[in-house]
Short mmCIF file of C-alpha atoms and ligand atoms in Angstrom, two decimals:
data_model
loop_
_atom_site.label_atom_id
_atom_site.label_comp_id
_atom_site.label_asym_id
_atom_site.label_seq_id
_atom_site.Cartn_x
_atom_site.Cartn_y
_atom_site.Cartn_z
CA MET A 30 -87.33 -7.76 21.90
CA HIS A 31 -89.32 -4.60 21.19
CA ALA A 32 -92.03 -4.05 18.63
CA ARG A 33 -90.63 -2.29 15.57
CA GLN A 34 -92.41 0.68 14.06
CA ILE A 35 -93.11 0.41 10.33
CA ALA A 36 -95.04 3.66 9.97
CA GLU A 37 -96.84 5.96 12.34
CA GLY A 38 -99.18 3.76 14.40
CA ILE A 39 -98.10 0.56 12.62
CA TYR A 40 -95.85 -1.95 14.37
CA ARG A 41 -94.32 -5.34 13.69
CA ILE A 42 -94.50 -7.92 16.49
CA GLY A 43 -92.45 -11.10 15.98
CA ALA A 44 -91.72 -14.41 17.70
CA ASN A 45 -88.99 -16.81 16.60
CA ILE A 46 -89.48 -20.57 16.73
CA THR A 47 -86.08 -22.08 17.49
CA ASN A 48 -86.88 -25.17 19.56
CA GLY A 49 -86.02 -27.66 16.81
CA ASP A 50 -89.62 -28.55 15.93
CA LEU A 51 -90.46 -29.27 12.31
CA PHE A 52 -92.58 -26.70 10.45
CA GLU A 53 -95.98 -28.16 9.52
CA GLY A 54 -94.72 -31.24 11.39
CA MET A 55 -92.43 -32.20 8.49
CA TRP A 56 -90.04 -29.44 7.32
CA PRO A 57 -86.76 -28.83 9.17
CA ILE A 58 -86.11 -25.26 10.30
CA PRO A 59 -82.62 -25.44 11.80
CA GLU A 60 -82.36 -21.64 11.50
CA GLY A 61 -85.85 -21.15 12.94
CA VAL A 62 -88.86 -19.32 11.57
CA SER A 63 -90.54 -16.10 12.66
CA LEU A 64 -94.24 -15.71 13.31
CA ASN A 65 -95.07 -12.08 12.53
CA SER A 66 -98.07 -10.11 13.67
CA TYR A 67 -98.82 -6.44 13.17
CA VAL A 68 -100.59 -3.68 15.06
CA VAL A 69 -102.44 -0.89 13.27
CA TRP A 70 -103.42 1.81 15.72
CA GLY A 71 -105.97 4.50 14.90
CA GLU A 72 -108.79 5.47 17.24
CA LYS A 73 -109.45 1.74 17.22
CA VAL A 74 -106.70 -0.87 17.39
CA ALA A 75 -106.33 -3.85 15.05
CA LEU A 76 -103.99 -6.80 15.56
CA ILE A 77 -103.24 -8.57 12.29
CA ASP A 78 -102.55 -12.30 12.60
CA LEU A 79 -101.86 -14.18 15.78
CA VAL A 80 -99.44 -16.89 16.88
CA ARG A 81 -99.63 -20.49 17.96
CA ASP A 82 -98.77 -21.44 21.56
CA TRP A 83 -95.40 -22.66 20.32
CA ASP A 84 -91.92 -22.06 21.79
CA GLU A 85 -93.34 -19.30 24.02
CA ALA A 86 -94.56 -17.24 21.07
CA PRO A 87 -97.56 -15.81 23.02
CA SER A 88 -95.19 -14.52 25.72
CA ARG A 89 -93.00 -12.90 23.06
CA MET A 90 -96.11 -11.29 21.56
CA ARG A 91 -97.30 -9.91 24.88
CA GLU A 92 -93.84 -8.52 25.72
CA GLN A 93 -93.81 -6.61 22.47
CA LEU A 94 -97.36 -5.36 22.92
CA ASP A 95 -96.18 -4.14 26.36
CA SER A 96 -93.25 -2.36 24.66
CA ILE A 97 -95.75 -0.12 22.84
CA HIS A 98 -97.99 0.14 25.91
CA LEU A 99 -100.81 -1.81 24.33
CA PRO A 100 -102.62 -4.13 26.74
CA VAL A 101 -104.08 -7.09 24.88
CA GLN A 102 -107.49 -6.16 26.31
CA GLN A 103 -107.40 -2.88 24.36
CA ILE A 104 -107.43 -4.59 20.96
CA ASP A 105 -110.67 -3.88 19.08
CA TYR A 106 -110.19 -6.11 16.03
CA LEU A 107 -108.26 -9.29 15.38
CA ILE A 108 -107.68 -9.63 11.66
CA LEU A 109 -107.08 -13.23 10.61
CA ASN A 110 -105.66 -13.27 7.10
CA HIS A 111 -105.21 -17.03 7.20
CA LEU A 112 -106.41 -19.71 9.59
CA GLU A 113 -103.49 -22.13 9.54
CA PRO A 114 -102.70 -22.74 13.22
CA ASP A 115 -99.20 -21.21 13.09
CA HIS A 116 -101.13 -17.90 12.94
CA THR A 117 -104.19 -18.79 14.99
CA GLY A 118 -103.33 -21.54 17.50
CA TRP A 119 -103.51 -19.08 20.41
CA LEU A 120 -106.97 -17.85 19.37
CA ARG A 121 -108.97 -19.51 22.16
CA THR A 122 -106.74 -17.95 24.83
CA PHE A 123 -106.78 -14.60 23.04
CA ARG A 124 -110.57 -14.63 23.00
CA ASP A 125 -110.62 -15.38 26.75
CA LEU A 126 -108.20 -12.50 27.42
CA CYS A 127 -109.94 -10.07 25.12
CA PRO A 128 -113.59 -11.10 24.58
CA ARG A 129 -114.50 -7.67 23.17
CA ALA A 130 -112.21 -7.98 20.14
CA GLU A 131 -114.08 -8.72 16.95
CA ILE A 132 -112.52 -11.36 14.70
CA VAL A 133 -112.37 -10.27 11.05
CA THR A 134 -111.74 -12.86 8.35
CA THR A 135 -113.13 -14.20 5.08
CA PRO A 136 -116.35 -16.29 5.01
CA LYS A 137 -114.25 -19.45 4.63
CA GLY A 138 -112.03 -18.19 7.43
CA ALA A 139 -115.09 -17.78 9.65
CA ASN A 140 -115.99 -21.43 9.02
CA LEU A 141 -112.48 -22.44 10.07
CA VAL A 142 -112.68 -20.25 13.21
CA LYS A 143 -115.75 -22.30 14.06
CA SER A 144 -114.30 -25.71 13.21
CA PHE A 145 -110.84 -25.22 14.74
CA TYR A 146 -111.76 -23.06 17.76
CA LYS A 147 -115.54 -23.42 18.22
CA ILE A 148 -115.94 -19.63 18.13
CA THR A 149 -118.97 -18.18 16.36
CA ASP A 150 -119.75 -14.92 18.16
CA ARG A 151 -118.17 -11.57 17.31
CA VAL A 152 -116.84 -12.93 14.02
CA ARG A 153 -117.16 -10.66 10.98
CA ALA A 154 -116.83 -12.13 7.49
CA VAL A 155 -115.35 -9.78 4.88
CA LYS A 156 -114.81 -10.12 1.17
CA SER A 157 -112.52 -8.47 -1.38
CA GLY A 158 -112.84 -4.68 -1.34
CA ASP A 159 -114.43 -4.48 2.10
CA THR A 160 -112.88 -1.91 4.42
CA LEU A 161 -112.58 -1.26 8.12
CA ASP A 162 -112.11 2.33 9.27
CA LEU A 163 -109.95 2.51 12.39
CA GLY A 164 -110.07 6.31 12.65
CA LYS A 165 -107.19 8.82 12.71
CA GLY A 166 -106.64 8.23 9.01
CA LYS A 167 -106.03 4.50 9.37
CA LYS A 168 -108.12 2.16 7.26
CA LEU A 169 -107.84 -1.53 6.42
CA VAL A 170 -108.76 -2.89 3.00
CA PHE A 171 -109.22 -6.63 2.52
CA GLU A 172 -108.44 -8.63 -0.58
CA GLU A 173 -108.95 -12.38 -0.88
CA ILE A 174 -106.03 -14.33 -2.34
CA PRO A 175 -107.40 -17.89 -2.23
CA ASN A 176 -104.90 -20.74 -1.95
CA VAL A 177 -101.94 -18.61 -1.00
CA HIS A 178 -101.78 -20.62 1.10
CA TRP A 179 -105.21 -22.05 2.08
CA PRO A 180 -108.54 -21.38 0.33
CA GLU A 181 -109.65 -18.82 2.95
CA THR A 182 -106.55 -16.63 2.72
CA MET A 183 -106.73 -12.85 2.31
CA VAL A 184 -104.31 -9.95 2.59
CA THR A 185 -104.88 -6.68 4.41
CA TYR A 186 -103.77 -3.31 3.02
CA GLU A 187 -103.42 0.01 4.82
CA PRO A 188 -103.70 2.80 2.22
CA SER A 189 -102.30 5.77 4.18
CA SER A 190 -98.95 4.01 4.64
CA GLY A 191 -99.03 1.62 1.68
CA VAL A 192 -98.29 -1.35 3.96
CA LEU A 193 -99.47 -4.70 2.62
CA PHE A 194 -99.90 -7.35 5.31
CA SER A 195 -99.44 -10.31 3.00
CA CYS A 196 -99.56 -13.28 5.39
CA ASP A 197 -97.78 -16.37 3.95
CA ALA A 198 -97.24 -14.68 0.58
CA PHE A 199 -93.71 -13.25 0.28
CA GLY A 200 -92.59 -15.07 3.44
CA SER A 201 -89.57 -17.20 4.25
CA TYR A 202 -88.09 -19.52 6.83
CA GLY A 203 -85.41 -18.17 9.14
CA SER A 204 -85.57 -16.44 12.50
CA VAL A 205 -85.55 -12.66 12.45
CA GLY A 206 -83.35 -10.88 14.96
CA ALA A 207 -82.91 -7.20 15.70
CA GLU A 208 -82.64 -6.47 11.98
CA VAL A 209 -86.23 -6.66 10.82
CA PHE A 210 -86.19 -4.55 7.64
CA ASP A 211 -84.58 -5.34 4.28
CA ASP A 212 -82.43 -2.19 4.45
CA GLU A 213 -80.93 -3.31 7.79
CA LEU A 214 -79.53 -6.60 6.50
CA SER A 215 -76.01 -7.42 5.34
CA SER A 216 -75.54 -9.09 1.97
CA ALA A 217 -74.84 -12.39 3.79
CA GLN A 218 -78.17 -12.05 5.60
CA HIS A 219 -79.92 -11.31 2.30
CA GLU A 220 -78.37 -14.44 0.79
CA PHE A 221 -79.58 -16.46 3.77
CA TYR A 222 -83.16 -15.21 3.45
CA GLU A 223 -83.08 -15.75 -0.30
CA ARG A 224 -82.13 -19.41 0.25
CA GLU A 225 -84.74 -19.79 2.94
CA SER A 226 -87.46 -18.06 0.92
CA LEU A 227 -86.89 -20.52 -1.92
CA ARG A 228 -87.02 -23.49 0.44
CA TYR A 229 -90.14 -22.08 2.11
CA TYR A 230 -91.73 -21.53 -1.30
CA ALA A 231 -90.87 -25.03 -2.55
CA ASN A 232 -92.10 -26.67 0.66
CA ILE A 233 -95.21 -24.62 1.40
CA VAL A 234 -96.38 -22.62 -1.59
CA ALA A 235 -95.13 -24.37 -4.77
CA SER A 236 -98.27 -26.44 -5.31
CA PHE A 237 -100.27 -23.22 -5.46
CA SER A 238 -98.07 -21.34 -7.92
CA VAL A 239 -100.92 -20.53 -10.29
CA PHE A 240 -102.69 -18.84 -7.39
CA VAL A 241 -99.53 -16.89 -6.53
CA GLU A 242 -99.52 -15.50 -10.07
CA ARG A 243 -103.22 -14.62 -9.81
CA ALA A 244 -102.67 -12.94 -6.44
CA VAL A 245 -99.76 -10.84 -7.70
CA GLN A 246 -101.90 -9.78 -10.67
CA LYS A 247 -104.82 -8.97 -8.40
CA LEU A 248 -102.68 -6.87 -6.06
CA SER A 249 -100.86 -5.04 -8.85
CA GLY A 250 -103.24 -2.09 -8.65
CA LEU A 251 -102.24 -1.30 -5.06
CA SER A 252 -99.58 1.27 -4.29
CA VAL A 253 -97.40 -0.90 -2.05
CA ASN A 254 -94.62 0.79 -0.07
CA VAL A 255 -94.02 -2.03 2.42
CA ILE A 256 -94.48 -5.81 2.27
CA ALA A 257 -95.14 -7.13 5.77
CA PRO A 258 -95.44 -10.93 5.61
CA SER A 259 -96.30 -13.35 8.38
CA HIS A 260 -92.89 -15.08 8.19
CA GLY A 261 -89.50 -13.47 7.57
CA ILE A 262 -88.31 -9.91 7.15
CA VAL A 263 -90.26 -6.74 6.33
CA TRP A 264 -89.53 -5.18 2.93
CA ARG A 265 -89.64 -1.38 3.08
CA LYS A 266 -86.71 -0.29 0.91
CA ASN A 267 -87.32 -2.59 -2.01
CA PRO A 268 -90.64 -4.46 -1.72
CA ARG A 269 -90.45 -5.18 -5.46
CA GLN A 270 -87.51 -7.52 -4.77
CA ILE A 271 -89.55 -10.09 -2.87
CA ILE A 272 -92.55 -9.72 -5.22
CA ASP A 273 -90.31 -10.37 -8.24
CA ARG A 274 -88.67 -13.29 -6.46
CA TYR A 275 -92.05 -14.91 -5.85
CA VAL A 276 -93.14 -14.29 -9.44
CA ARG A 277 -89.96 -16.01 -10.61
CA TYR A 278 -90.48 -18.97 -8.27
CA ALA A 279 -94.06 -19.32 -9.48
CA SER A 280 -92.90 -19.37 -13.10
CA TYR A 281 -90.79 -22.49 -12.40
CA ALA A 282 -94.05 -24.44 -12.14
CA GLU A 283 -94.08 -24.97 -15.88
CA GLY A 284 -90.73 -26.88 -15.73
CA PRO A 285 -88.15 -24.70 -17.47
CA ALA A 286 -86.51 -22.79 -14.63
CA GLU A 287 -82.90 -21.81 -13.98
CA ALA A 288 -80.16 -23.28 -16.20
CA GLU A 289 -79.19 -25.62 -13.39
CA VAL A 290 -79.28 -29.32 -12.60
CA THR A 291 -80.14 -31.13 -9.38
CA LEU A 292 -78.40 -34.48 -8.94
CA ILE A 293 -80.11 -36.82 -6.48
CA TRP A 294 -78.36 -40.07 -5.74
CA GLY A 295 -78.40 -43.06 -3.39
CA SER A 296 -76.30 -46.19 -3.40
CA MET A 297 -76.36 -49.47 -1.47
CA TYR A 298 -72.82 -50.80 -1.94
CA GLY A 299 -71.10 -48.01 -3.87
CA ASN A 300 -71.59 -49.19 -7.46
CA THR A 301 -74.10 -46.48 -8.39
CA GLU A 302 -72.03 -44.01 -6.34
CA LYS A 303 -68.99 -44.67 -8.53
CA LEU A 304 -70.73 -42.88 -11.41
CA VAL A 305 -71.66 -39.71 -9.53
CA GLN A 306 -68.28 -38.19 -10.37
CA ALA A 307 -68.75 -39.09 -14.04
CA ALA A 308 -72.10 -37.28 -14.01
CA LEU A 309 -70.60 -34.21 -12.34
CA SER A 310 -67.73 -34.16 -14.79
CA GLY A 311 -70.13 -34.17 -17.77
CA LEU A 312 -72.22 -31.34 -16.32
CA LYS A 313 -69.13 -29.33 -15.40
CA GLU A 314 -67.69 -29.60 -18.91
CA GLU A 315 -70.84 -27.88 -20.18
CA GLY A 316 -70.64 -25.25 -17.43
CA VAL A 317 -74.00 -26.01 -15.85
CA PRO A 318 -74.25 -25.46 -12.06
CA VAL A 319 -75.32 -28.55 -10.15
CA GLN A 320 -76.61 -29.17 -6.65
CA VAL A 321 -75.95 -32.65 -5.29
CA HIS A 322 -78.13 -34.43 -2.75
CA GLN A 323 -77.40 -37.87 -1.34
CA ILE A 324 -80.44 -39.81 -0.20
CA PRO A 325 -81.67 -40.80 2.30
CA GLN A 326 -79.15 -38.58 4.14
CA THR A 327 -80.64 -35.32 2.81
CA HIS A 328 -84.09 -34.19 3.91
CA VAL A 329 -86.51 -33.79 1.02
CA SER A 330 -87.16 -30.18 2.08
CA TYR A 331 -83.77 -29.20 0.61
CA ILE A 332 -84.14 -31.45 -2.45
CA LEU A 333 -87.48 -29.82 -3.25
CA ALA A 334 -85.91 -26.35 -3.16
CA SER A 335 -83.18 -27.15 -5.66
CA ALA A 336 -85.34 -29.40 -7.87
CA TRP A 337 -88.00 -26.68 -8.10
CA LYS A 338 -85.36 -24.20 -9.28
CA SER A 339 -83.58 -26.56 -11.71
CA THR A 340 -84.49 -27.26 -15.30
CA GLY A 341 -82.70 -30.63 -15.25
CA LEU A 342 -82.59 -33.57 -12.87
CA VAL A 343 -80.12 -36.44 -12.68
CA LEU A 344 -81.27 -39.47 -10.70
CA GLY A 345 -78.75 -42.09 -9.62
CA MET A 346 -80.15 -45.13 -7.83
CA PRO A 347 -79.93 -48.91 -7.95
CA THR A 348 -82.68 -51.44 -8.35
CA TYR A 349 -83.78 -52.83 -4.99
CA GLU A 350 -85.90 -56.01 -4.79
CA TYR A 351 -87.10 -55.65 -8.42
CA ARG A 352 -88.10 -52.01 -7.83
CA MET A 353 -86.51 -48.63 -7.20
CA PHE A 354 -84.14 -47.86 -4.33
CA PRO A 355 -86.90 -46.98 -1.80
CA PRO A 356 -85.52 -43.59 -0.65
CA MET A 357 -85.64 -42.43 -4.29
CA ALA A 358 -89.26 -43.59 -4.60
CA HIS A 359 -90.11 -41.47 -1.54
CA VAL A 360 -88.35 -38.41 -2.95
CA LEU A 361 -90.04 -38.78 -6.34
CA ASP A 362 -93.41 -39.10 -4.67
CA ASP A 363 -92.78 -35.83 -2.79
CA LEU A 364 -91.63 -34.09 -5.98
CA GLY A 365 -94.94 -35.07 -7.56
CA ARG A 366 -96.97 -33.88 -4.58
CA LYS A 367 -95.27 -30.48 -4.87
CA LYS A 368 -95.76 -30.44 -8.66
CA VAL A 369 -92.13 -30.47 -9.73
CA PHE A 370 -93.23 -31.04 -13.30
CA GLY A 371 -91.84 -30.53 -16.80
CA LYS A 372 -88.18 -31.32 -16.05
CA LYS A 373 -85.45 -32.81 -18.28
CA VAL A 374 -84.25 -36.00 -16.60
CA PHE A 375 -81.46 -38.53 -16.90
CA ARG A 376 -81.17 -41.70 -14.77
CA PHE A 377 -78.33 -44.09 -14.09
CA GLY A 378 -77.92 -47.02 -11.70
CA SER A 379 -76.86 -50.57 -11.06
CA TYR A 380 -78.77 -53.79 -10.49
CA GLY A 381 -77.75 -57.15 -9.04
CA TRP A 382 -79.64 -59.94 -10.71
CA SER A 383 -82.49 -58.08 -12.36
CA GLY A 384 -83.46 -54.52 -13.32
CA GLY A 385 -86.80 -53.09 -12.27
CA ALA A 386 -86.14 -49.50 -11.18
CA ALA A 387 -87.07 -48.26 -14.65
CA LYS A 388 -90.57 -49.73 -14.53
CA GLU A 389 -91.39 -48.19 -11.18
CA LEU A 390 -89.82 -44.86 -12.17
CA GLY A 391 -92.15 -44.76 -15.18
CA GLU A 392 -95.16 -45.55 -13.01
CA ILE A 393 -94.43 -42.91 -10.37
CA THR A 394 -93.59 -40.13 -12.82
CA ALA A 395 -96.24 -40.91 -15.45
CA LYS A 396 -98.04 -37.62 -14.82
CA TYR A 397 -94.99 -35.42 -14.17
CA LYS A 398 -94.46 -34.44 -17.85
CA TRP A 399 -90.76 -35.23 -17.46
CA GLU A 400 -88.66 -35.70 -20.59
CA PHE A 401 -86.21 -38.59 -20.10
CA LEU A 402 -82.89 -39.10 -21.83
CA ASP A 403 -81.89 -42.73 -22.43
CA PRO A 404 -80.75 -44.22 -19.09
CA VAL A 405 -77.46 -45.92 -18.28
CA GLU A 406 -78.23 -49.08 -16.35
CA PHE A 407 -75.71 -51.82 -15.64
CA GLU A 408 -75.31 -55.17 -13.89
CA GLY A 409 -73.00 -55.22 -10.88
CA ALA A 410 -70.08 -52.81 -10.96
CA PRO A 411 -69.72 -50.14 -13.67
CA SER A 412 -67.15 -50.51 -16.44
CA ASP A 413 -65.39 -47.82 -18.47
CA LYS A 414 -68.31 -47.98 -20.90
CA GLU A 415 -70.72 -46.87 -18.18
CA TYR A 416 -68.37 -44.14 -16.92
CA GLU A 417 -68.19 -42.72 -20.41
CA GLY A 418 -71.92 -43.26 -21.04
CA VAL A 419 -72.99 -41.34 -17.91
CA LYS A 420 -70.58 -38.50 -18.61
CA GLN A 421 -71.73 -38.20 -22.20
CA ARG A 422 -75.42 -38.33 -21.29
CA CYS A 423 -74.94 -35.63 -18.65
CA LYS A 424 -73.31 -33.43 -21.25
CA GLU A 425 -76.36 -33.95 -23.46
CA LEU A 426 -78.62 -33.10 -20.53
CA ALA A 427 -76.62 -29.94 -19.81
CA VAL A 428 -76.94 -28.81 -23.42
CA LEU A 429 -80.69 -29.44 -23.31
CA VAL A 430 -80.98 -27.57 -20.01
CA LYS A 431 -79.14 -24.53 -21.37
CA LYS A 432 -81.36 -24.56 -24.44
CA THR A 433 -84.69 -24.86 -22.64
CA ALA A 434 -84.12 -23.02 -19.31
CA ARG A 435 -86.36 -20.04 -18.73
CA TYR A 436 -83.56 -18.08 -17.08
CA SER A 437 -79.82 -18.15 -17.56
CA ARG A 438 -79.13 -15.99 -14.48
FE1 FEO B 511 -97.83 -19.59 7.89
FE2 FEO B 511 -100.01 -21.27 5.80
O1 FEO B 511 -99.35 -20.59 7.45
#
């Protein structure tokens, strides 16, 4: 693959991770993820963000530097917007290959360069508003955007081109092939990256939504022509699209989101399962879209994406040993860690000789600010009364969701 030119003297360098590893050691990326770096070339040369030694990413980077006839030893500055090792894991080797390059990062970033890589020399700490003149009309302006995604994070802006190197902000999962720019993608590809940007947001960024809103506000004074993130495609035709998408995702943090429901269910012997269709039928009668996830078969990465986007949740699970069906407890714990708060929720499920799921559900979700409808809980197999009860309650939930959703599409 060749480096792609974004503007005169500005190039995108990308490596796809497709070896089946989990992102952050926990999130599936069956369609891969790209690690993007950028070159800004004036009289001096800056490389913005690095890679980890992962699925041959350093080799991909060097091939693309070769494609623009830029030996790694010629790099004057390495800009580290963010120290998470997906963007810095190769730093020790890079420093050995190019000891003259000065590392430029925030003060907190400099501390992480020291703690992760034991490097303290030729490290420059910059703060919001600081600039670096590369010559030939190219300049870099730094702006801290703490907690998008780690506390040390900053973005880098190049005023002559209007390119914003936004690091994790405005990124997505998904490998990037020959089509790097938004205007090169088919509508199917756009749909794919939209799905994967939501899942990326829900998995990686959701907990920091308030900081996303602050960052967007802070950057609103910049004249941005191109969004160049560290994962995913480059937005040059319509950068506003990905900014607006992130603003919308961040707004879900308060609870009311899309007029949709996520149904999460698990069953031991099929008695709870028998009511899933009743739940779907109630939601369908009210015309509310629903995404269904069976647990433990579905990875929580996907459940987080749809739960984050939904205003309503339906939980179907039996009691297990006087407590909740354990896979549901795990999912609910993860929803709390990612701050899926403020939802409208209905629960149904069976028990054998004693209930108990309700008590644990209350304990786990005590701080989630969830509003619960009355549950339908039953001993053994469901009767017609429970079929009707679940359907009716789901209709009530759907009405509530339509009334309280922030967006109706
Ligand atoms: Fe892509 Fe937070 O690192």
